[in-house]
Amino acid sequence: ILVGILLSATCLAYFYMLDRVIFSSAKFSPIFQLLVAAYDNQTAWLVVAACLLAAVWNRPAPIVGLVEFLARRPVTVALASVIILSVGALTAYHDYPLAMDEYAAVFQSKVFAMGHIAARFPPQLINWLVMPGFNGTFLIASSHTGQVIEAYWPGFALLLAPFQLIGVPWLCNPALAGIALYLIFRITLDITGDRRAAGFALLFALASGVFAANAISYYSMQAHLTANLLFSWLLLRPTRSRAFAAGAVGSLALVLHNPVPHALFALPWLIAMARVRSQRQYIPSLILGYLPVSIVLGLGWVLLRQDIGADAHHGAVIGTALTAIFRWPNAAMLNMRAAALVKMWVWAAPCLFLFAFIGRLRYPENRHVRLLTQSAVLTFVGYLFVDLDQGHGWGYRYFHSAWGVVPILAGCALAGRSESSDRLVSFAGASAILSLLAIVPFQMSQIDGFMARHLAQLPAARRPGNDVYFIKPGAGFYMSDMVQSDPGLRTQDLLLVSHGMQQDSAFVNRYWPSAVRVSFGYWGEQWYLGPIDQRVPVDGKAGERHFVFVPASITRSR
């Protein structure tokens, strides 16, 4: 308990040493620096307070009662969590892909939901619809053909596409989170044979802000977490069919958005299987499971990406980016990872990583505990060689693909303990409950406030009718990320890249000569197209309308 309090206090002290003693944020991206210094700093105080309050609680009986209630109803808990997280996605996260990492997958999922592989924009408008600098990094767009796809691998977009098709994209990550919760419970139970320990693991996950935050977002990291948990659960007791299924899950995990998160997580399991004679028989089934999706989606997408982006030499851009991202750690990178460690601590249930460490010590000879630990450690160490701080993101999202390991190991720390005498039960349970009731809601309110302020940078749209916004590259605080186009140009308003007031005016006069400029500022301009919807019906799609860019002079002559 004392160690947990001291570690939490150390994390709090980090924020007061940052840029004063030892630690530096000089090389942080602006958004990462803001989220660390302004948002995580506040949460660190709550974590210390929760630890101090939990330390004086010495009545384990009600905590054990709650944990056993959860342990008897893991499916019900998971389903209820899906509902609550869905509400969070619609309210706290505003059903909005904040970062380009999120938008790229959402864009591609809409393309798949339309029944296409690539979107097709008017070629002459690519530089208006795709922000300069994002073409080749987040999207791949051809100014010759107008074809547009996401730059990442499309596995998460495929998972998201059915939800897009029925109009509930916000449900995808909450549903994956519900599956992850059940897998956390199931794996802990399979390892310990202790239902109460599995209940604690469930409580720890529910009480961690990072789990909820990624579950309500459009980041692919929730899919990575769920896929890696399912992969490891299938290999706890391997058979040929389970090994094949694990390979199939792993193949999808490889192409969710890039192969690194799953590769780091899976490597210890693959090496362990190769080293144990009795398990080598499952390797062919595992490989057979990996191959189809990896080849079709992985290799196929690379070829498609090169074909569409050939005119802009995006292949060379991607190759250069890879060599620029991976390098030996330097002082700036170590500062980034020091901040990441602090973020991991304050975005988890209080002292969760300490409990996970205790859980690992309690099962030194358990093969599965060792492998789960190795997967988590390798994931963190692997990203020591990535020269990025993650930019946007809640908690430390580079670790999130392996984060499911942490509540499992923490549950192992509580296995077989006597509630009548063990103060760790009281401390762990009380700190988790305080986090669930106070810290997680506080972090959700932080996210809600951040999203609301971000979206408020643009003035409200005029109604009825349509608005066109021209956003200046680099204007405002990450306003460039707001240039997000629907692949079918079906949205009521357009968010375009500004080319300067003169060219923007000429653009509007070319297509909507009766439009009126209603607002302008540091961010760009807003034009109101009038009370009549300027979109036209989509052929063969009842009730759908989209923008068609035909000069007004041609329309009048017709």
Coordinates of C-alpha atoms in Angstrom, one line a residue:
I1 CA 0.0 0.0 0.0
L2 CA 2.8 2.4 0.9
V3 CA 4.6 1.6 -2.3
G4 CA 1.5 2.3 -4.3
I5 CA 1.0 5.7 -2.6
L6 CA 4.7 6.6 -3.2
L7 CA 4.5 5.7 -6.9
S8 CA 1.4 7.7 -7.4
A9 CA 3.0 10.6 -5.6
T10 CA 6.1 10.2 -7.8
C11 CA 3.8 10.4 -10.9
L12 CA 2.3 13.6 -9.5
A13 CA 5.8 15.0 -8.8
Y14 CA 6.7 14.4 -12.5
F15 CA 4.4 17.1 -13.6
Y16 CA 6.2 19.6 -11.4
M17 CA 9.6 18.5 -12.5
L18 CA 8.7 18.6 -16.2
D19 CA 10.7 21.4 -17.9
R20 CA 12.2 22.3 -14.5
V21 CA 14.2 19.3 -13.3
I22 CA 15.5 16.3 -15.4
F23 CA 12.4 15.9 -17.7
S24 CA 11.8 18.0 -20.8
S25 CA 8.8 18.4 -23.1
A26 CA 10.7 20.5 -25.6
K27 CA 10.4 17.9 -28.3
F28 CA 6.8 16.9 -27.6
S29 CA 4.1 17.6 -30.2
P30 CA 1.8 20.5 -29.1
I31 CA -1.2 18.2 -28.5
F32 CA 0.8 15.7 -26.5
Q33 CA 2.3 18.4 -24.4
L34 CA -1.1 19.9 -23.7
L35 CA -2.7 16.6 -22.8
V36 CA 0.2 15.8 -20.4
A37 CA 0.6 19.1 -18.7
A38 CA -3.0 20.3 -18.5
Y39 CA -5.2 17.2 -18.4
D40 CA -3.1 14.3 -17.0
N41 CA -1.7 16.7 -14.3
Q42 CA -5.2 17.1 -12.9
T43 CA -5.9 13.4 -12.9
A44 CA -2.7 12.7 -11.0
W45 CA -4.0 14.6 -8.0
L46 CA -7.2 12.4 -8.0
V47 CA -5.1 9.2 -8.2
V48 CA -3.1 10.2 -5.1
A49 CA -6.3 11.1 -3.3
A50 CA -7.9 7.8 -4.2
C51 CA -4.9 5.9 -2.9
L52 CA -4.9 7.8 0.4
L53 CA -8.6 7.2 0.9
A54 CA -8.4 3.5 -0.1
A55 CA -5.5 3.0 2.4
V56 CA -7.7 3.8 5.4
W57 CA -10.5 1.5 4.2
N58 CA -10.3 -1.8 6.1
R59 CA -13.7 -3.4 5.4
P60 CA -13.2 -5.9 2.6
A61 CA -16.6 -7.5 2.9
P62 CA -18.6 -5.1 0.8
I63 CA -15.8 -5.0 -1.8
V64 CA -15.7 -8.8 -2.0
G65 CA -19.5 -8.8 -2.4
L66 CA -19.3 -6.4 -5.3
V67 CA -16.5 -8.4 -7.0
E68 CA -18.4 -11.7 -6.6
F69 CA -21.5 -10.0 -8.0
L70 CA -19.5 -9.1 -11.1
A71 CA -17.9 -12.5 -11.3
R72 CA -21.3 -14.3 -11.4
R73 CA -22.5 -12.1 -14.3
P74 CA -19.6 -11.4 -16.6
V75 CA -21.7 -11.5 -19.8
T76 CA -24.3 -9.1 -18.2
V77 CA -21.5 -6.8 -17.1
A78 CA -20.0 -6.8 -20.6
L79 CA -23.4 -6.1 -22.3
A80 CA -24.2 -3.3 -19.8
S81 CA -20.7 -1.8 -20.5
V82 CA -21.4 -1.8 -24.2
I83 CA -24.6 0.3 -23.6
I84 CA -22.8 2.8 -21.3
L85 CA -19.8 3.1 -23.6
S86 CA -22.1 3.7 -26.5
V87 CA -23.7 6.6 -24.7
G88 CA -20.2 7.9 -24.0
A89 CA -19.3 7.6 -27.7
L90 CA -22.3 9.8 -28.6
T91 CA -22.0 12.3 -25.8
A92 CA -18.4 12.6 -24.4
Y93 CA -16.8 11.8 -27.7
H94 CA -19.5 13.6 -29.8
D95 CA -19.5 10.7 -32.3
Y96 CA -16.5 12.4 -34.0
P97 CA -13.2 11.1 -35.4
L98 CA -10.9 13.7 -33.7
A99 CA -7.5 12.8 -35.1
M100 CA -6.5 11.9 -38.6
D101 CA -5.7 8.4 -37.4
E102 CA -9.3 8.0 -36.5
Y103 CA -10.7 9.8 -39.6
A104 CA -8.7 7.6 -42.0
A105 CA -10.3 4.4 -40.8
V106 CA -13.8 6.1 -40.6
F107 CA -13.3 7.3 -44.2
Q108 CA -12.3 3.9 -45.5
S109 CA -15.2 2.2 -43.6
K110 CA -17.6 4.4 -45.4
V111 CA -16.1 3.5 -48.7
F112 CA -16.5 -0.2 -47.9
A113 CA -20.1 0.4 -46.7
M114 CA -20.8 2.0 -50.1
G115 CA -19.7 -1.3 -51.7
H116 CA -16.4 0.1 -53.1
I117 CA -12.7 -0.4 -52.4
A118 CA -11.7 3.2 -53.2
A119 CA -13.6 6.5 -53.1
R120 CA -13.6 8.6 -56.2
F121 CA -13.4 12.4 -55.9
P122 CA -13.3 14.9 -58.8
P123 CA -9.6 14.7 -59.7
Q124 CA -9.3 18.5 -60.0
L125 CA -10.5 18.9 -56.4
I126 CA -8.2 16.5 -54.6
N127 CA -6.1 19.5 -53.2
W128 CA -9.4 21.1 -52.0
L129 CA -10.7 17.9 -50.3
V130 CA -7.5 16.5 -48.8
M131 CA -5.3 18.7 -46.6
P132 CA -1.7 19.1 -48.0
G133 CA 0.7 16.9 -46.0
F134 CA -2.1 14.4 -45.2
N135 CA -2.0 12.9 -48.7
G136 CA 0.4 10.1 -48.4
T137 CA 0.4 9.9 -44.6
F138 CA -3.3 9.4 -43.6
L139 CA -5.0 9.1 -47.1
I140 CA -3.7 8.2 -50.5
A141 CA -5.3 10.3 -53.2
S142 CA -4.6 10.4 -56.9
S143 CA -4.9 13.8 -58.6
H144 CA -5.1 11.9 -61.9
T145 CA -7.9 9.4 -61.2
G146 CA -9.5 10.9 -58.1
Q147 CA -9.2 7.6 -56.3
V148 CA -8.8 7.9 -52.5
I149 CA -8.1 5.2 -49.9
E150 CA -6.7 5.3 -46.3
A151 CA -2.9 5.0 -46.0
Y152 CA -3.1 2.5 -43.2
W153 CA -4.0 -1.2 -43.6
P154 CA -7.8 -1.6 -43.8
G155 CA -8.7 -4.2 -41.2
F156 CA -10.3 -1.9 -38.7
A157 CA -12.2 -0.2 -41.5
L158 CA -13.6 -3.6 -42.4
L159 CA -14.7 -4.1 -38.9
L160 CA -16.3 -0.7 -38.8
A161 CA -18.0 -1.0 -42.2
P162 CA -21.1 -3.1 -41.1
F163 CA -21.7 -0.5 -38.3
Q164 CA -21.5 2.3 -40.9
L165 CA -23.9 0.4 -43.2
I166 CA -26.6 0.4 -40.5
G167 CA -25.8 3.9 -39.3
V168 CA -24.3 3.1 -35.9
P169 CA -20.5 3.5 -36.4
W170 CA -20.2 4.7 -32.8
L171 CA -21.2 1.1 -31.6
C172 CA -18.2 -0.7 -33.1
N173 CA -15.6 0.1 -30.4
P174 CA -18.0 -0.2 -27.5
A175 CA -18.9 -3.7 -28.8
L176 CA -15.3 -4.7 -29.1
A177 CA -14.8 -3.4 -25.5
G178 CA -17.6 -5.6 -24.3
I179 CA -15.9 -8.6 -25.9
A180 CA -12.6 -7.6 -24.3
L181 CA -14.1 -7.4 -20.9
Y182 CA -15.4 -10.9 -21.1
L183 CA -12.0 -12.1 -22.4
I184 CA -10.2 -10.4 -19.5
F185 CA -12.5 -12.3 -17.1
R186 CA -12.2 -15.6 -19.0
I187 CA -8.4 -15.5 -19.2
T188 CA -8.0 -14.6 -15.6
L189 CA -10.3 -17.5 -14.6
D190 CA -8.5 -20.0 -16.8
I191 CA -5.2 -19.0 -15.3
T192 CA -6.1 -18.9 -11.6
G193 CA -9.2 -21.1 -11.4
D194 CA -10.4 -18.4 -9.0
R195 CA -13.7 -16.7 -10.0
R196 CA -13.2 -13.9 -7.5
A197 CA -9.8 -13.1 -9.0
A198 CA -11.5 -12.9 -12.4
G199 CA -14.1 -10.6 -10.9
F200 CA -11.3 -8.3 -9.7
A201 CA -9.8 -8.3 -13.2
L202 CA -13.1 -7.2 -14.5
L203 CA -13.4 -4.4 -11.9
F204 CA -9.9 -3.2 -12.7
A205 CA -10.7 -2.9 -16.4
L206 CA -14.0 -1.1 -15.8
A207 CA -12.2 1.3 -13.4
S208 CA -9.5 2.4 -15.8
G209 CA -10.1 5.6 -17.8
V210 CA -7.9 4.5 -20.7
F211 CA -10.1 1.4 -21.3
A212 CA -13.3 3.6 -21.5
A213 CA -11.6 6.4 -23.5
N214 CA -10.4 4.1 -26.3
A215 CA -13.7 2.3 -26.3
I216 CA -15.7 5.4 -27.1
S217 CA -13.2 6.7 -29.7
Y218 CA -12.6 5.8 -33.3
Y219 CA -9.1 4.6 -32.7
S220 CA -8.2 1.1 -33.9
M221 CA -6.4 0.4 -30.6
Q222 CA -9.5 -1.0 -29.0
A223 CA -9.7 -3.6 -31.9
H224 CA -6.0 -4.4 -31.3
L225 CA -6.6 -4.9 -27.6
T226 CA -9.5 -7.2 -28.2
A227 CA -7.8 -9.2 -31.0
N228 CA -4.7 -9.8 -28.9
L229 CA -6.7 -10.9 -26.0
L230 CA -8.7 -13.4 -28.2
F231 CA -5.4 -14.6 -29.8
S232 CA -3.9 -15.3 -26.3
W233 CA -7.0 -17.0 -25.0
L234 CA -7.2 -19.3 -28.0
L235 CA -3.6 -20.4 -27.3
L236 CA -4.0 -21.0 -23.6
R237 CA -5.1 -24.5 -24.4
P238 CA -4.2 -25.0 -28.0
T239 CA -5.6 -27.6 -30.3
R240 CA -5.3 -27.6 -34.1
S241 CA -8.6 -25.8 -34.5
R242 CA -7.9 -23.2 -31.8
A243 CA -4.4 -22.6 -33.3
F244 CA -5.9 -22.0 -36.7
A245 CA -8.5 -19.7 -35.2
A246 CA -5.7 -17.8 -33.3
G247 CA -3.8 -17.4 -36.6
A248 CA -7.0 -16.1 -38.3
V249 CA -7.5 -13.6 -35.5
G250 CA -3.8 -12.7 -35.6
S251 CA -3.9 -12.1 -39.4
L252 CA -6.7 -9.6 -38.9
A253 CA -4.8 -8.0 -36.1
L254 CA -1.7 -7.6 -38.4
V255 CA -3.8 -5.5 -40.9
L256 CA -6.0 -3.6 -38.5
H257 CA -3.9 -0.5 -39.2
N258 CA -0.3 -1.5 -39.1
P259 CA 1.3 -4.9 -38.2
V260 CA 3.6 -3.7 -35.4
P261 CA 1.2 -3.9 -32.4
H262 CA 0.2 -7.5 -33.0
A263 CA 3.7 -8.6 -34.1
L264 CA 5.2 -7.4 -30.8
F265 CA 2.4 -9.0 -28.8
A266 CA 2.4 -12.4 -30.6
L267 CA 6.2 -12.9 -30.8
P268 CA 6.7 -14.4 -27.3
W269 CA 3.8 -16.8 -28.0
L270 CA 5.2 -17.9 -31.3
I271 CA 8.7 -18.5 -29.9
A272 CA 7.3 -20.4 -26.9
M273 CA 5.3 -22.7 -29.2
A274 CA 8.3 -23.4 -31.3
R275 CA 10.4 -24.2 -28.2
V276 CA 8.0 -26.7 -26.6
R277 CA 8.0 -30.1 -28.4
S278 CA 4.4 -31.0 -27.6
Q279 CA 3.2 -27.7 -29.1
R280 CA 5.1 -27.7 -32.3
Q281 CA 2.4 -29.8 -33.9
Y282 CA 0.1 -26.7 -33.8
I283 CA 2.5 -24.4 -35.7
P284 CA 1.3 -25.4 -39.2
S285 CA -2.4 -24.7 -38.2
L286 CA -1.4 -21.4 -36.8
I287 CA 0.5 -20.4 -39.9
L288 CA -2.4 -21.6 -42.1
G289 CA -4.7 -19.3 -40.1
Y290 CA -2.4 -16.4 -40.6
L291 CA -1.8 -16.6 -44.4
P292 CA -5.1 -15.9 -46.2
V293 CA -6.1 -12.5 -44.7
S294 CA -2.4 -11.4 -44.4
I295 CA -1.8 -12.0 -48.0
V296 CA -5.1 -10.7 -49.4
L297 CA -5.5 -7.6 -47.2
G298 CA -1.8 -7.0 -46.2
L299 CA 0.0 -7.5 -49.6
G300 CA -3.1 -6.6 -51.6
W301 CA -3.5 -3.2 -49.9
V302 CA 0.2 -2.4 -50.3
L303 CA -0.1 -3.0 -54.0
L304 CA -3.3 -0.9 -54.3
R305 CA -1.8 1.9 -52.3
Q306 CA 1.2 2.0 -54.6
D307 CA -1.0 1.9 -57.7
I308 CA -3.2 4.8 -56.5
G309 CA -0.4 6.9 -55.2
A310 CA 2.0 6.3 -58.0
D311 CA 1.6 9.8 -59.5
A312 CA 2.6 11.3 -56.1
H313 CA 5.5 8.9 -55.4
H314 CA 3.8 7.8 -52.2
G315 CA 5.8 4.6 -52.1
A316 CA 8.9 6.6 -51.6
V317 CA 7.2 8.8 -49.0
I318 CA 6.1 5.7 -47.0
G319 CA 9.6 4.2 -47.2
T320 CA 11.2 7.4 -46.0
A321 CA 8.6 7.7 -43.2
L322 CA 9.5 4.2 -41.9
T323 CA 13.2 5.0 -41.7
A324 CA 12.5 8.3 -40.0
I325 CA 10.1 6.7 -37.4
F326 CA 12.3 3.8 -36.2
R327 CA 15.6 4.7 -34.7
W328 CA 17.8 4.2 -31.6
P329 CA 16.4 6.0 -28.6
N330 CA 17.8 9.4 -27.8
A331 CA 17.1 11.9 -25.0
A332 CA 14.0 13.3 -26.7
M333 CA 12.5 9.8 -27.2
L334 CA 13.3 8.8 -23.6
N335 CA 11.5 11.9 -22.4
M336 CA 8.5 10.9 -24.5
R337 CA 8.5 7.4 -22.9
A338 CA 8.9 8.8 -19.4
A339 CA 5.7 10.8 -20.0
A340 CA 4.2 7.7 -21.4
L341 CA 4.9 5.8 -18.2
V342 CA 3.2 8.5 -16.2
K343 CA 0.2 8.5 -18.5
M344 CA -0.1 4.7 -18.2
W345 CA -0.2 5.1 -14.4
V346 CA -2.8 7.9 -14.2
W347 CA -5.1 6.5 -16.9
A348 CA -5.3 3.1 -15.2
A349 CA -7.1 2.2 -12.0
P350 CA -4.9 3.5 -9.1
C351 CA -1.9 1.2 -8.6
L352 CA -3.0 -1.2 -11.3
F353 CA 0.5 -1.7 -12.6
L354 CA 1.8 -2.4 -9.1
F355 CA -1.0 -5.1 -8.6
A356 CA 0.0 -6.5 -12.0
F357 CA 3.6 -6.8 -10.9
I358 CA 2.5 -8.6 -7.7
G359 CA 0.4 -10.9 -9.8
R360 CA 3.4 -11.8 -12.0
L361 CA 5.5 -12.5 -8.8
R362 CA 2.8 -14.8 -7.4
Y363 CA 2.8 -17.0 -10.5
P364 CA 6.5 -17.3 -11.4
E365 CA 6.2 -20.7 -12.9
N366 CA 2.9 -20.2 -14.8
R367 CA 3.7 -20.3 -18.5
H368 CA 0.8 -18.2 -19.5
V369 CA 1.5 -15.5 -17.0
R370 CA 5.0 -15.3 -18.3
L371 CA 3.9 -15.0 -21.9
L372 CA 1.3 -12.3 -21.1
T373 CA 4.0 -10.4 -19.2
Q374 CA 6.5 -10.8 -22.1
S375 CA 3.9 -9.5 -24.6
A376 CA 3.2 -6.4 -22.5
V377 CA 6.9 -5.7 -21.9
L378 CA 7.9 -6.3 -25.5
T379 CA 5.2 -3.9 -26.7
F380 CA 6.4 -1.1 -24.5
V381 CA 10.1 -1.8 -25.3
G382 CA 9.4 -2.0 -29.0
Y383 CA 8.0 1.5 -29.1
L384 CA 11.1 2.8 -27.4
F385 CA 12.5 2.8 -30.9
V386 CA 9.7 4.8 -32.4
D387 CA 10.5 8.5 -32.7
L388 CA 7.0 9.7 -32.1
D389 CA 5.2 10.7 -28.9
Q390 CA 1.7 9.6 -30.3
G391 CA 0.3 13.1 -30.6
H392 CA -3.4 12.8 -30.0
G393 CA -4.7 10.0 -27.8
W394 CA -5.9 9.2 -24.4
G395 CA -3.5 7.4 -22.1
Y396 CA -0.6 5.9 -23.9
R397 CA -2.2 4.4 -26.9
Y398 CA 1.0 2.8 -28.3
F399 CA 0.8 0.4 -25.4
H400 CA -3.0 -0.1 -25.6
S401 CA -2.7 -3.2 -27.8
A402 CA -1.2 -5.0 -24.8
W403 CA -3.1 -3.2 -22.1
G404 CA -5.5 -6.1 -21.5
V405 CA -2.7 -8.0 -19.9
V406 CA -2.5 -5.6 -17.0
P407 CA -5.9 -6.2 -15.3
I408 CA -5.4 -9.9 -15.9
L409 CA -2.1 -9.9 -14.0
A410 CA -3.6 -7.6 -11.3
G411 CA -6.5 -10.1 -10.9
C412 CA -3.8 -12.8 -10.4
A413 CA -2.5 -10.8 -7.4
L414 CA -5.9 -11.1 -5.7
A415 CA -6.3 -14.9 -6.3
G416 CA -6.9 -17.0 -3.2
R417 CA -6.6 -14.2 -0.7
S418 CA -8.7 -14.2 2.5
E419 CA -11.0 -11.2 2.6
S420 CA -11.0 -11.3 6.4
S421 CA -7.3 -10.6 6.9
D422 CA -5.7 -9.3 3.7
R423 CA -5.6 -5.5 3.5
L424 CA -4.5 -5.7 -0.2
V425 CA -8.1 -6.8 -1.0
S426 CA -9.5 -3.7 0.7
F427 CA -6.9 -1.4 -0.8
A428 CA -7.2 -2.7 -4.3
G429 CA -11.0 -2.9 -4.3
A430 CA -11.5 0.5 -2.7
S431 CA -9.1 2.3 -5.0
A432 CA -10.8 0.7 -8.1
I433 CA -14.3 1.6 -6.9
L434 CA -13.1 5.2 -6.2
S435 CA -11.7 5.4 -9.7
L436 CA -14.9 4.0 -11.2
L437 CA -17.0 6.5 -9.3
A438 CA -14.8 9.6 -9.5
I439 CA -11.7 9.4 -11.7
V440 CA -13.2 7.8 -14.8
P441 CA -16.2 10.3 -14.9
F442 CA -13.7 13.1 -14.5
Q443 CA -11.6 11.9 -17.4
M444 CA -14.7 11.5 -19.5
S445 CA -15.6 15.1 -18.7
Q446 CA -12.1 16.2 -19.8
I447 CA -12.6 14.4 -23.1
D448 CA -16.1 16.0 -23.5
G449 CA -14.7 19.4 -22.8
F450 CA -11.7 18.9 -25.2
M451 CA -14.0 17.7 -28.0
A452 CA -16.5 20.5 -27.5
R453 CA -13.7 23.2 -27.6
H454 CA -12.1 21.6 -30.7
L455 CA -15.4 21.5 -32.6
A456 CA -16.3 25.1 -31.5
Q457 CA -13.4 26.5 -33.5
L458 CA -15.7 26.6 -36.5
P459 CA -18.8 28.8 -36.4
A460 CA -22.2 27.0 -36.5
A461 CA -23.7 26.1 -39.9
R462 CA -26.5 28.2 -41.3
R463 CA -29.8 26.4 -41.7
P464 CA -31.7 25.5 -43.8
G465 CA -29.4 24.6 -46.7
N466 CA -25.7 24.0 -46.9
D467 CA -22.5 25.7 -45.8
V468 CA -19.0 25.5 -47.2
Y469 CA -16.0 26.1 -44.9
F470 CA -12.5 26.9 -46.3
I471 CA -10.0 26.0 -43.6
K472 CA -6.5 27.4 -43.7
P473 CA -3.7 24.9 -43.5
G474 CA -2.1 25.1 -40.1
A475 CA -4.7 27.5 -38.7
G476 CA -6.0 27.2 -35.2
F477 CA -5.3 24.3 -32.9
Y478 CA -5.2 21.2 -35.1
M479 CA -7.9 22.7 -37.3
S480 CA -6.3 21.0 -40.4
D481 CA -7.6 17.7 -38.9
M482 CA -11.1 19.1 -39.4
V483 CA -10.9 18.9 -43.2
Q484 CA -12.8 15.6 -43.3
S485 CA -14.8 14.7 -46.4
D486 CA -17.4 12.0 -46.8
P487 CA -16.2 9.6 -49.6
G488 CA -19.5 10.1 -51.3
L489 CA -19.7 13.9 -50.6
R490 CA -23.0 13.2 -48.9
T491 CA -22.7 15.4 -45.8
Q492 CA -24.9 18.5 -45.6
D493 CA -21.8 20.8 -45.4
L494 CA -18.4 20.8 -47.0
L495 CA -15.0 21.3 -45.2
L496 CA -12.4 22.2 -47.8
V497 CA -8.8 23.3 -47.8
S498 CA -8.4 27.1 -48.2
H499 CA -6.3 28.3 -51.1
G500 CA -6.5 32.0 -50.0
M501 CA -9.5 34.3 -50.1
Q502 CA -9.2 35.1 -53.8
Q503 CA -9.1 31.5 -55.0
D504 CA -11.8 30.5 -52.4
S505 CA -14.1 33.1 -53.7
A506 CA -13.5 32.1 -57.3
F507 CA -14.2 28.4 -56.3
V508 CA -17.5 29.3 -54.8
N509 CA -18.5 31.6 -57.7
R510 CA -17.7 28.8 -60.1
Y511 CA -20.1 26.3 -58.5
W512 CA -22.5 28.4 -56.4
P513 CA -22.6 32.0 -57.7
S514 CA -25.4 33.0 -55.3
A515 CA -23.5 31.9 -52.2
V516 CA -22.7 34.5 -49.5
R517 CA -19.7 34.7 -47.3
V518 CA -21.1 34.8 -43.7
S519 CA -18.1 34.4 -41.5
F520 CA -14.3 34.6 -41.7
G521 CA -11.4 34.6 -39.3
Y522 CA -7.9 33.2 -38.5
W523 CA -9.3 29.8 -39.4
G524 CA -10.6 30.6 -42.9
E525 CA -14.0 31.4 -44.4
Q526 CA -17.6 30.2 -44.2
W527 CA -20.0 30.5 -47.1
Y528 CA -23.7 30.0 -47.0
L529 CA -25.2 28.4 -50.2
G530 CA -28.8 29.5 -49.5
P531 CA -31.9 27.8 -48.1
I532 CA -32.2 25.3 -51.0
D533 CA -30.2 22.0 -50.6
Q534 CA -27.5 22.2 -53.3
R535 CA -26.9 18.4 -53.2
V536 CA -28.5 16.2 -55.9
P537 CA -30.1 12.7 -55.4
V538 CA -27.6 9.8 -55.6
D539 CA -28.5 7.5 -58.4
G540 CA -30.0 4.3 -57.2
K541 CA -29.9 5.4 -53.5
A542 CA -33.4 6.5 -52.3
G543 CA -33.2 9.4 -49.9
E544 CA -29.4 10.0 -50.4
R545 CA -28.1 13.2 -51.7
H546 CA -24.5 14.4 -52.5
F547 CA -22.6 17.3 -53.9
V548 CA -21.8 17.2 -57.7
F549 CA -19.2 19.7 -58.8
V550 CA -20.5 21.0 -62.1
P551 CA -19.8 24.7 -62.9
A552 CA -22.9 26.8 -62.6
S553 CA -22.5 28.1 -66.2
I554 CA -22.8 24.5 -67.6
T555 CA -25.8 23.8 -65.3
R556 CA -27.6 26.9 -66.6
S557 CA -26.9 26.0 -70.2
R558 CA -28.4 22.5 -69.7

